[in-house]
Amino acid sequence: MSATAAVPNLAKAMTATFATYCTADFLSNFLQHPTQKMDYGIFNKAIGREVTSNFWGTRTEHIVGVAACLALTDHTSQSLFQSVFKKELCFAKSPAAFVAHTFLFIFSGVTLYCAGDAAFNPNHKDEERMATFKEETYNSYVGSNTAWFEPYVPVAVARVAGTAAGSSWVGSALLPATLAYSTVKGVGWNDWGYSGLNDLERKMNGLEK
């Protein structure tokens, strides 16, 4: 494939991956906080909720920011594997390499997001930005270690619901990503139930600040 043709194909693939990860992050909130109200920033207006920040420090910042970083690191990791081993990265053919890829692209992608948030989020004090980045990087490492199961989800879906279900977008991409988001955020940041809520979310859910 020529470079001219490869660029738009890569852009299309990354856009699809970004959309999948955005959807997975949004859905994971219902697994982690099934009865709690979430802060989606500017989108709160559409569902009748208070808005204290349009973007920074909200679930929307996390959904968009993490998905963008993961789409970048996911495809970069796959491209590096293909350039080194001269074959497409595939769980069925290279399970160990694929599991390693899963950890590396998630950890590097989430850490990249943490770096951007620490650097640009106006909610962080300037003198605390580096400390925030270091803490978030540690959380990223802890959480990313829980996502080892992600490549096995399509296999499990195929055994339970058939090959077509396991190879579908929902079974092979959306469900694995949603479950991985839940464990990475839940374990890495203790983001479950009434834990991990920002100030507005605590207020909306009747908790003291």
mmCIF file of C-alpha atoms in Angstrom:
data_model
loop_
_atom_site.group_PDB
_atom_site.id
_atom_site.type_symbol
_atom_site.label_atom_id
_atom_site.label_comp_id
_atom_site.label_asym_id
_atom_site.label_seq_id
_atom_site.Cartn_x
_atom_site.Cartn_y
_atom_site.Cartn_z
ATOM 1 C CA MET A 1 0.000 0.000 0.000
ATOM 2 C CA SER A 2 1.352 3.432 -0.941
ATOM 3 C CA ALA A 3 1.942 6.130 1.670
ATOM 4 C CA THR A 4 -0.714 8.260 -0.023
ATOM 5 C CA ALA A 5 -3.336 5.564 0.512
ATOM 6 C CA ALA A 6 -2.085 4.566 3.964
ATOM 7 C CA VAL A 7 -2.576 7.987 5.581
ATOM 8 C CA PRO A 8 -6.350 8.265 5.045
ATOM 9 C CA ASN A 9 -6.784 4.598 5.973
ATOM 10 C CA LEU A 10 -4.917 5.165 9.233
ATOM 11 C CA ALA A 11 -6.921 8.302 9.946
ATOM 12 C CA LYS A 12 -10.153 6.384 9.362
ATOM 13 C CA ALA A 13 -9.027 3.542 11.638
ATOM 14 C CA MET A 14 -7.957 5.928 14.396
ATOM 15 C CA THR A 15 -11.260 7.798 14.170
ATOM 16 C CA ALA A 16 -13.182 4.536 14.556
ATOM 17 C CA THR A 17 -10.977 3.551 17.511
ATOM 18 C CA PHE A 18 -11.477 6.978 19.102
ATOM 19 C CA ALA A 19 -15.260 6.657 18.770
ATOM 20 C CA THR A 20 -15.176 3.168 20.275
ATOM 21 C CA TYR A 21 -13.122 4.310 23.251
ATOM 22 C CA CYS A 22 -15.343 7.347 23.841
ATOM 23 C CA THR A 23 -18.388 5.092 23.896
ATOM 24 C CA ALA A 24 -16.668 2.545 26.137
ATOM 25 C CA ASP A 25 -15.621 5.189 28.672
ATOM 26 C CA PHE A 26 -19.150 6.596 28.776
ATOM 27 C CA LEU A 27 -20.693 3.144 29.253
ATOM 28 C CA SER A 28 -18.152 2.196 31.920
ATOM 29 C CA ASN A 29 -19.517 4.974 34.111
ATOM 30 C CA PHE A 30 -22.774 3.018 34.397
ATOM 31 C CA LEU A 31 -20.841 -0.030 35.610
ATOM 32 C CA GLN A 32 -18.820 1.954 38.126
ATOM 33 C CA HIS A 33 -21.522 4.401 39.222
ATOM 34 C CA PRO A 34 -24.852 2.711 38.446
ATOM 35 C CA THR A 35 -26.960 4.903 40.760
ATOM 36 C CA GLN A 36 -24.850 8.065 40.866
ATOM 37 C CA LYS A 37 -25.238 11.244 38.820
ATOM 38 C CA MET A 38 -22.184 12.095 36.731
ATOM 39 C CA ASP A 39 -20.758 15.463 35.714
ATOM 40 C CA TYR A 40 -20.521 15.680 31.918
ATOM 41 C CA GLY A 41 -19.593 19.346 31.850
ATOM 42 C CA ILE A 42 -21.238 21.365 29.102
ATOM 43 C CA PHE A 43 -23.544 18.419 28.294
ATOM 44 C CA ASN A 44 -25.124 18.722 31.748
ATOM 45 C CA LYS A 45 -27.334 21.450 30.290
ATOM 46 C CA ALA A 46 -29.037 18.930 28.035
ATOM 47 C CA ILE A 47 -30.012 16.699 30.978
ATOM 48 C CA GLY A 48 -30.987 19.443 33.407
ATOM 49 C CA ARG A 49 -27.901 19.350 35.613
ATOM 50 C CA GLU A 50 -25.774 22.166 36.978
ATOM 51 C CA VAL A 51 -22.641 23.155 35.082
ATOM 52 C CA THR A 52 -19.616 24.338 37.050
ATOM 53 C CA SER A 53 -17.035 23.583 34.340
ATOM 54 C CA ASN A 54 -17.683 23.067 30.649
ATOM 55 C CA PHE A 55 -14.774 20.661 30.187
ATOM 56 C CA TRP A 56 -11.862 20.552 32.649
ATOM 57 C CA GLY A 57 -12.283 18.177 35.547
ATOM 58 C CA THR A 58 -15.435 16.585 34.116
ATOM 59 C CA ARG A 59 -16.235 13.142 32.754
ATOM 60 C CA THR A 60 -16.277 14.694 29.282
ATOM 61 C CA GLU A 61 -12.625 15.733 29.600
ATOM 62 C CA HIS A 62 -11.778 12.161 30.554
ATOM 63 C CA ILE A 63 -13.895 10.578 27.813
ATOM 64 C CA VAL A 64 -12.469 12.709 24.995
ATOM 65 C CA GLY A 65 -8.916 13.040 26.298
ATOM 66 C CA VAL A 66 -8.280 9.413 27.187
ATOM 67 C CA ALA A 67 -9.903 8.121 23.995
ATOM 68 C CA ALA A 68 -7.718 10.383 21.845
ATOM 69 C CA CYS A 69 -4.534 9.298 23.633
ATOM 70 C CA LEU A 70 -5.454 5.606 23.555
ATOM 71 C CA ALA A 71 -6.301 5.720 19.856
ATOM 72 C CA LEU A 72 -2.855 7.198 19.223
ATOM 73 C CA THR A 73 -0.902 4.729 21.373
ATOM 74 C CA ASP A 74 -2.958 1.718 20.262
ATOM 75 C CA HIS A 75 -2.263 2.262 16.572
ATOM 76 C CA THR A 76 1.340 3.319 17.214
ATOM 77 C CA SER A 77 1.982 0.104 19.136
ATOM 78 C CA GLN A 78 0.407 -2.011 16.404
ATOM 79 C CA SER A 79 2.440 -0.238 13.713
ATOM 80 C CA LEU A 80 5.677 -0.746 15.636
ATOM 81 C CA PHE A 81 4.939 -4.454 16.042
ATOM 82 C CA GLN A 82 4.186 -4.807 12.343
ATOM 83 C CA SER A 83 7.330 -2.927 11.326
ATOM 84 C CA VAL A 84 9.551 -5.048 13.589
ATOM 85 C CA PHE A 85 8.034 -8.501 13.059
ATOM 86 C CA LYS A 86 6.726 -7.938 9.519
ATOM 87 C CA LYS A 87 3.277 -9.277 10.375
ATOM 88 C CA GLU A 88 -0.001 -7.967 11.714
ATOM 89 C CA LEU A 89 -0.464 -8.042 15.483
ATOM 90 C CA CYS A 90 -3.088 -10.726 16.191
ATOM 91 C CA PHE A 91 -4.095 -12.278 19.510
ATOM 92 C CA ALA A 92 -4.755 -15.700 17.952
ATOM 93 C CA LYS A 93 -1.278 -15.871 16.410
ATOM 94 C CA SER A 94 0.761 -13.949 19.007
ATOM 95 C CA PRO A 95 -1.121 -14.017 22.344
ATOM 96 C CA ALA A 96 1.826 -13.032 24.553
ATOM 97 C CA ALA A 97 2.751 -10.123 22.307
ATOM 98 C CA PHE A 98 -0.860 -8.977 22.159
ATOM 99 C CA VAL A 99 -1.247 -9.021 25.961
ATOM 100 C CA ALA A 100 1.984 -7.013 26.257
ATOM 101 C CA HIS A 101 0.663 -4.601 23.639
ATOM 102 C CA THR A 102 -2.559 -4.228 25.626
ATOM 103 C CA PHE A 103 -0.739 -3.177 28.788
ATOM 104 C CA LEU A 104 1.740 -0.933 27.010
ATOM 105 C CA PHE A 105 -0.728 1.005 24.896
ATOM 106 C CA ILE A 106 -3.166 1.460 27.790
ATOM 107 C CA PHE A 107 -0.475 2.538 30.251
ATOM 108 C CA SER A 108 1.235 4.884 27.785
ATOM 109 C CA GLY A 109 -2.075 6.293 26.531
ATOM 110 C CA VAL A 110 -3.541 6.967 29.972
ATOM 111 C CA THR A 111 -0.220 8.396 31.164
ATOM 112 C CA LEU A 112 -0.128 10.685 28.123
ATOM 113 C CA TYR A 113 -3.595 11.913 29.088
ATOM 114 C CA CYS A 114 -2.464 12.410 32.699
ATOM 115 C CA ALA A 115 0.482 14.493 31.472
ATOM 116 C CA GLY A 116 -1.818 16.715 29.437
ATOM 117 C CA ASP A 117 -4.266 17.105 32.299
ATOM 118 C CA ALA A 118 -1.488 17.905 34.795
ATOM 119 C CA ALA A 119 -0.010 20.491 32.420
ATOM 120 C CA PHE A 120 -3.137 22.255 31.155
ATOM 121 C CA ASN A 121 -6.005 21.683 33.599
ATOM 122 C CA PRO A 122 -6.568 25.089 35.274
ATOM 123 C CA ASN A 123 -7.927 23.326 38.365
ATOM 124 C CA HIS A 124 -4.378 22.254 39.299
ATOM 125 C CA LYS A 125 -2.129 24.704 41.110
ATOM 126 C CA ASP A 126 1.077 25.402 39.201
ATOM 127 C CA GLU A 127 3.289 24.276 42.063
ATOM 128 C CA GLU A 128 1.413 20.962 42.280
ATOM 129 C CA ARG A 129 1.381 19.978 38.603
ATOM 130 C CA MET A 130 4.447 17.725 38.691
ATOM 131 C CA ALA A 131 3.290 16.025 41.892
ATOM 132 C CA THR A 132 -0.122 15.500 40.280
ATOM 133 C CA PHE A 133 1.477 13.960 37.197
ATOM 134 C CA LYS A 134 3.588 11.569 39.275
ATOM 135 C CA GLU A 135 0.577 10.470 41.337
ATOM 136 C CA GLU A 136 -1.580 9.984 38.261
ATOM 137 C CA THR A 137 1.183 8.039 36.501
ATOM 138 C CA TYR A 138 1.312 5.632 39.439
ATOM 139 C CA ASN A 139 -2.484 5.268 39.309
ATOM 140 C CA SER A 140 -2.201 4.618 35.574
ATOM 141 C CA TYR A 141 0.336 1.851 36.177
ATOM 142 C CA VAL A 142 -1.799 0.185 38.861
ATOM 143 C CA GLY A 143 -4.961 0.388 36.782
ATOM 144 C CA SER A 144 -3.360 -0.730 33.518
ATOM 145 C CA ASN A 145 -2.191 -3.949 35.143
ATOM 146 C CA THR A 146 -5.839 -4.977 35.560
ATOM 147 C CA ALA A 147 -6.607 -4.855 31.827
ATOM 148 C CA TRP A 148 -4.716 -8.048 30.927
ATOM 149 C CA PHE A 149 -8.040 -9.820 30.326
ATOM 150 C CA GLU A 150 -9.176 -7.526 27.506
ATOM 151 C CA PRO A 151 -7.955 -9.720 24.603
ATOM 152 C CA TYR A 152 -9.747 -12.731 26.096
ATOM 153 C CA VAL A 153 -13.186 -11.091 26.113
ATOM 154 C CA PRO A 154 -13.947 -11.676 22.386
ATOM 155 C CA VAL A 155 -12.900 -15.316 22.836
ATOM 156 C CA ALA A 156 -15.310 -15.704 25.756
ATOM 157 C CA VAL A 157 -18.099 -13.975 23.836
ATOM 158 C CA ALA A 158 -17.548 -16.281 20.854
ATOM 159 C CA ARG A 159 -17.797 -19.374 23.047
ATOM 160 C CA VAL A 160 -20.962 -18.166 24.742
ATOM 161 C CA ALA A 161 -22.782 -16.425 21.888
ATOM 162 C CA GLY A 162 -21.095 -17.725 18.742
ATOM 163 C CA THR A 163 -18.293 -16.678 16.416
ATOM 164 C CA ALA A 164 -20.314 -13.896 14.790
ATOM 165 C CA ALA A 165 -20.914 -12.237 18.159
ATOM 166 C CA GLY A 166 -17.274 -12.583 19.165
ATOM 167 C CA SER A 167 -16.048 -10.983 15.957
ATOM 168 C CA SER A 168 -18.646 -8.197 15.917
ATOM 169 C CA TRP A 169 -17.831 -4.602 16.883
ATOM 170 C CA VAL A 170 -19.653 -5.008 20.194
ATOM 171 C CA GLY A 171 -18.047 -8.322 21.086
ATOM 172 C CA SER A 172 -14.529 -7.689 19.812
ATOM 173 C CA ALA A 173 -14.078 -3.978 20.541
ATOM 174 C CA LEU A 174 -16.772 -2.203 22.568
ATOM 175 C CA LEU A 175 -17.347 -4.758 25.333
ATOM 176 C CA PRO A 176 -13.638 -5.474 25.973
ATOM 177 C CA ALA A 177 -12.855 -1.754 26.068
ATOM 178 C CA THR A 178 -15.787 -0.982 28.375
ATOM 179 C CA LEU A 179 -14.739 -3.655 30.861
ATOM 180 C CA ALA A 180 -11.100 -2.534 30.680
ATOM 181 C CA TYR A 181 -12.067 1.082 31.296
ATOM 182 C CA SER A 182 -14.026 -0.025 34.366
ATOM 183 C CA THR A 183 -11.159 -1.933 35.937
ATOM 184 C CA VAL A 184 -8.456 0.593 35.036
ATOM 185 C CA LYS A 185 -10.421 3.520 36.480
ATOM 186 C CA GLY A 186 -11.919 1.524 39.318
ATOM 187 C CA VAL A 187 -8.707 -0.024 40.595
ATOM 188 C CA GLY A 188 -6.255 2.695 39.560
ATOM 189 C CA TRP A 189 -8.313 5.615 40.828
ATOM 190 C CA ASN A 190 -10.759 3.877 43.219
ATOM 191 C CA ASP A 191 -13.505 5.219 40.977
ATOM 192 C CA TRP A 192 -16.461 3.144 42.176
ATOM 193 C CA GLY A 193 -19.846 4.058 43.630
ATOM 194 C CA TYR A 194 -19.508 7.188 45.747
ATOM 195 C CA SER A 195 -15.706 7.151 45.503
ATOM 196 C CA GLY A 196 -13.852 9.068 42.807
ATOM 197 C CA LEU A 197 -16.501 11.775 42.412
ATOM 198 C CA ASN A 198 -15.621 15.408 41.758
ATOM 199 C CA ASP A 199 -17.088 18.238 43.834
ATOM 200 C CA LEU A 200 -20.147 18.745 41.633
ATOM 201 C CA GLU A 201 -20.852 15.014 41.515
ATOM 202 C CA ARG A 202 -20.673 14.839 45.296
ATOM 203 C CA LYS A 203 -23.114 17.743 45.492
ATOM 204 C CA MET A 204 -25.520 16.197 42.963
ATOM 205 C CA ASN A 205 -25.449 12.913 44.886
ATOM 206 C CA GLY A 206 -26.156 14.506 48.259
ATOM 207 C CA LEU A 207 -22.652 14.163 49.688
ATOM 208 C CA GLU A 208 -20.670 16.787 51.508
ATOM 209 C CA LYS A 209 -17.882 18.374 49.497
#
